[in-house]
C-alpha positions as MATLAB code, in Angstrom:
seq = 'XXXXXXXXXXXXXXXXXXXXXXXXXXXXXXXXXXXXXXXXXXXXXXXXXXXXXXXXXXXXXXXXXXXXXXXXXXXXXXXXXXXXXXXXXXXXXXXXXXXXXXXXXXXXXXXXXXXXXXXXXXXXXXXXXXXXXXXXXXXXXXXXXXXXXXXXXXXXXXXXXXXXXXXXXXXXXXXXXXXXXXXXXXXXXXXXXXXXXXX';
ca = [
       0.000    0.000    0.000;
       1.292    3.512   -0.789;
       2.018    6.000    2.012;
      -0.928    8.051    3.206;
      -1.044   11.801    2.489;
       0.433   13.990    5.218;
      -2.849   15.898    5.671;
      -6.221   14.296    5.050;
      -9.884   15.222    5.307;
     -12.820   12.868    5.877;
     -16.536   13.361    5.333;
     -19.609   11.427    6.390;
     -22.073   12.634    3.802;
     -21.582   16.408    3.783;
     -20.339   16.555    7.406;
     -16.591   16.909    7.973;
     -15.326   14.305   10.441;
     -11.749   15.518   10.638;
      -8.993   17.443    8.930;
      -5.393   16.703    9.849;
      -2.815   13.958   10.018;
      -3.778   10.376    9.084;
      -4.020    9.231   12.732;
      -6.594   11.911   13.562;
      -8.660   11.314   10.414;
      -8.576    7.520   10.811;
      -9.610    7.779   14.470;
     -12.520   10.142   13.754;
     -13.697    8.034   10.816;
     -13.501    4.757   12.768;
     -15.425    6.315   15.674;
     -18.135    7.522   13.270;
     -18.314    4.044   11.710;
     -18.767    2.479   15.159;
     -21.716    4.825   15.798;
     -23.296    4.167   12.404;
     -22.187    1.043   10.545;
     -24.208    2.005    7.460;
     -22.575    5.430    7.063;
     -20.827    6.351    3.810;
     -17.420    8.022    4.079;
     -15.253    9.960    1.657;
     -11.589   10.497    2.562;
      -9.290   12.776    0.576;
      -5.743   14.043    0.429;
      -6.465   17.553    1.764;
      -4.075   19.210   -0.711;
      -4.699   17.340   -3.979;
      -8.271   16.118   -3.289;
      -7.321   12.668   -4.537;
      -9.226    9.894   -2.731;
      -7.322    8.264    0.117;
      -8.073    4.809    1.470;
      -7.976    3.779    5.103;
      -8.738    0.197    6.077;
     -11.330    0.563    8.865;
     -11.700   -3.153    9.677;
     -11.121   -4.421   13.197;
     -10.698   -2.376   16.357;
      -9.567    1.234   16.577;
      -6.134   -0.051   17.664;
      -5.976   -2.253   14.532;
      -6.835    0.723   12.329;
      -4.229    2.919   14.017;
      -1.523    0.256   13.585;
      -2.250   -0.002    9.869;
      -2.215    3.790    9.551;
       1.130    3.979   11.402;
       2.661    1.586    8.860;
       1.506    3.859    6.026;
       2.444    7.209    7.564;
       4.429    9.501    5.247;
       8.181    9.214    5.785;
       9.750   12.452    7.006;
      13.312   12.973    5.836;
      15.630   13.385    8.802;
      17.803   16.258    7.655;
      20.038   16.224   10.722;
      20.835   12.532   10.211;
      21.665   13.201    6.579;
      23.967   16.070    7.532;
      25.845   14.110   10.182;
      26.125   10.835    8.243;
      29.695   10.183    7.119;
      30.264   10.511    3.388;
      31.854    7.693    1.498;
      34.087    7.990   -1.545;
      32.713    9.078   -4.915;
      29.993   11.456   -6.007;
      27.169   12.259   -3.555;
      23.771   10.673   -4.180;
      21.542   13.450   -5.499;
      18.500   11.340   -6.272;
      19.297   11.365   -9.991;
      17.129    8.892  -11.901;
      18.093    7.644  -15.362;
      15.172    7.410  -17.784;
      14.842    7.394  -21.530;
      13.737   10.478  -23.457;
      13.114   10.839  -27.170;
      14.425   13.878  -29.052;
      14.946   14.853  -32.660;
      18.497   14.670  -34.073;
      18.847   18.470  -34.021;
      18.036   18.460  -30.274;
      20.713   15.838  -29.557;
      23.184   17.832  -31.655;
      22.467   21.013  -29.681;
      22.699   19.157  -26.351;
      26.062   17.633  -27.274;
      27.510   21.137  -27.701;
      26.433   22.337  -24.240;
      28.925   22.605  -21.369;
      28.604   19.602  -19.068;
      26.841   17.480  -21.674;
      23.232   16.571  -22.352;
      22.206   15.677  -18.781;
      23.426   18.953  -17.288;
      21.811   20.978  -20.083;
      18.467   19.177  -19.702;
      18.480   19.639  -15.911;
      19.133   23.376  -16.379;
      16.309   23.648  -18.922;
      13.898   21.862  -16.591;
      14.862   24.033  -13.603;
      14.466   27.216  -15.691;
      11.026   26.074  -16.905;
       9.971   25.207  -13.339;
      11.028   28.648  -12.130;
       9.312   30.518  -14.976;
       6.080   28.502  -14.777;
       5.850   28.117  -10.988;
       2.832   30.424  -10.563;
       0.977   28.867  -13.508;
       1.711   25.371  -12.215;
       0.431   26.255   -8.717;
      -2.746   27.771  -10.195;
      -3.352   24.730  -12.398;
      -2.730   22.289   -9.526;
      -5.024   24.331   -7.267;
      -7.774   24.382   -9.884;
      -7.449   20.635  -10.498;
      -7.648   19.883   -6.766;
     -10.685   22.114   -6.295;
     -12.432   20.687   -9.381;
     -11.746   17.129   -8.143;
     -13.189   17.842   -4.688;
     -16.217   19.728   -6.018;
     -17.040   16.924   -8.437;
     -16.871   14.297   -5.686;
     -18.647   16.243   -2.942;
     -20.786   18.933   -4.584;
     -21.656   17.703   -8.074;
     -25.352   17.693   -7.164;
     -25.328   21.055   -5.372;
     -27.079   24.131   -6.797;
     -24.940   26.273   -9.118;
     -22.197   23.623   -9.343;
     -21.618   24.312  -13.058;
     -21.633   28.066  -12.451;
     -18.992   27.615   -9.725;
     -16.801   25.621  -12.132;
     -17.137   28.258  -14.848;
     -16.212   30.981  -12.344;
     -13.221   28.942  -11.144;
     -11.736   28.590  -14.623;
     -12.574   32.201  -15.502;
     -10.697   33.354  -12.369;
     -13.792   35.177  -11.008;
     -13.695   34.626   -7.262;
     -16.712   36.795   -6.346;
     -18.896   34.902   -8.807;
     -17.457   31.632   -7.478;
     -18.218   32.585   -3.847;
     -21.797   33.521   -4.787;
     -22.297   30.177   -6.562;
     -21.230   28.088   -3.534;
     -22.974   30.212   -0.893;
     -25.829   27.747   -0.235;
     -23.769   24.549   -0.183;
     -23.548   22.473    3.042;
     -21.345   24.340    5.512;
     -18.510   21.792    5.909;
     -18.248   21.160    2.165;
     -18.360   24.903    1.461;
     -15.665   25.588    4.078;
     -13.263   23.105    2.514;
     -14.077   24.385   -0.977;
     -13.142   27.876    0.265;
      -9.831   26.565    1.656;
      -9.015   25.004   -1.696;
     -10.244   28.099   -3.565;
      -7.871   30.290   -1.567;
      -5.007   28.296   -3.049;
      -6.477   28.132   -6.563;
      -7.354   31.829   -6.807;
      -4.345   32.978   -4.779;
      -1.918   31.147   -7.060;
      -3.664   32.548  -10.130;
];
């Protein structure tokens, strides 16, 4: 199973059960399930709005153990700094993969200082820097669209809210979501702050 997102949000219908780390969300969701075994839950990565799965079988302790095994790994920077370095080049996380280019691209790359790999890394870093705001806006819009589709697709003015989102019209967007269930609307507003703020 893949690691769980660092911050998650869970809903029972349109009611938010919890927003926070996987332990908190799993605990709140399991407790709600114990109160109502027929309840339907939706759990999301709070940043990307991708669905997240938590195995709720067994006792609360069983659930928490499974969640602990899937907790996101935090890099220990101090350990990395103090670890003795061996001989050779440092590990930079470089991954070799195949790319396909036209002959003129390979010719240009072969003339660059440091070779093709260095030139491609510089091009990628430059593109990331130049497009950072656009990328954040796009990712924010995608996350908000994903969440709205899953949780508010049947709400009034859903289509109008989507049109306002992609037109970058926050006042129109806020008006369209005004009558949605409070917990869903609150999370939509959190996601909208990122989407509109990045734009």
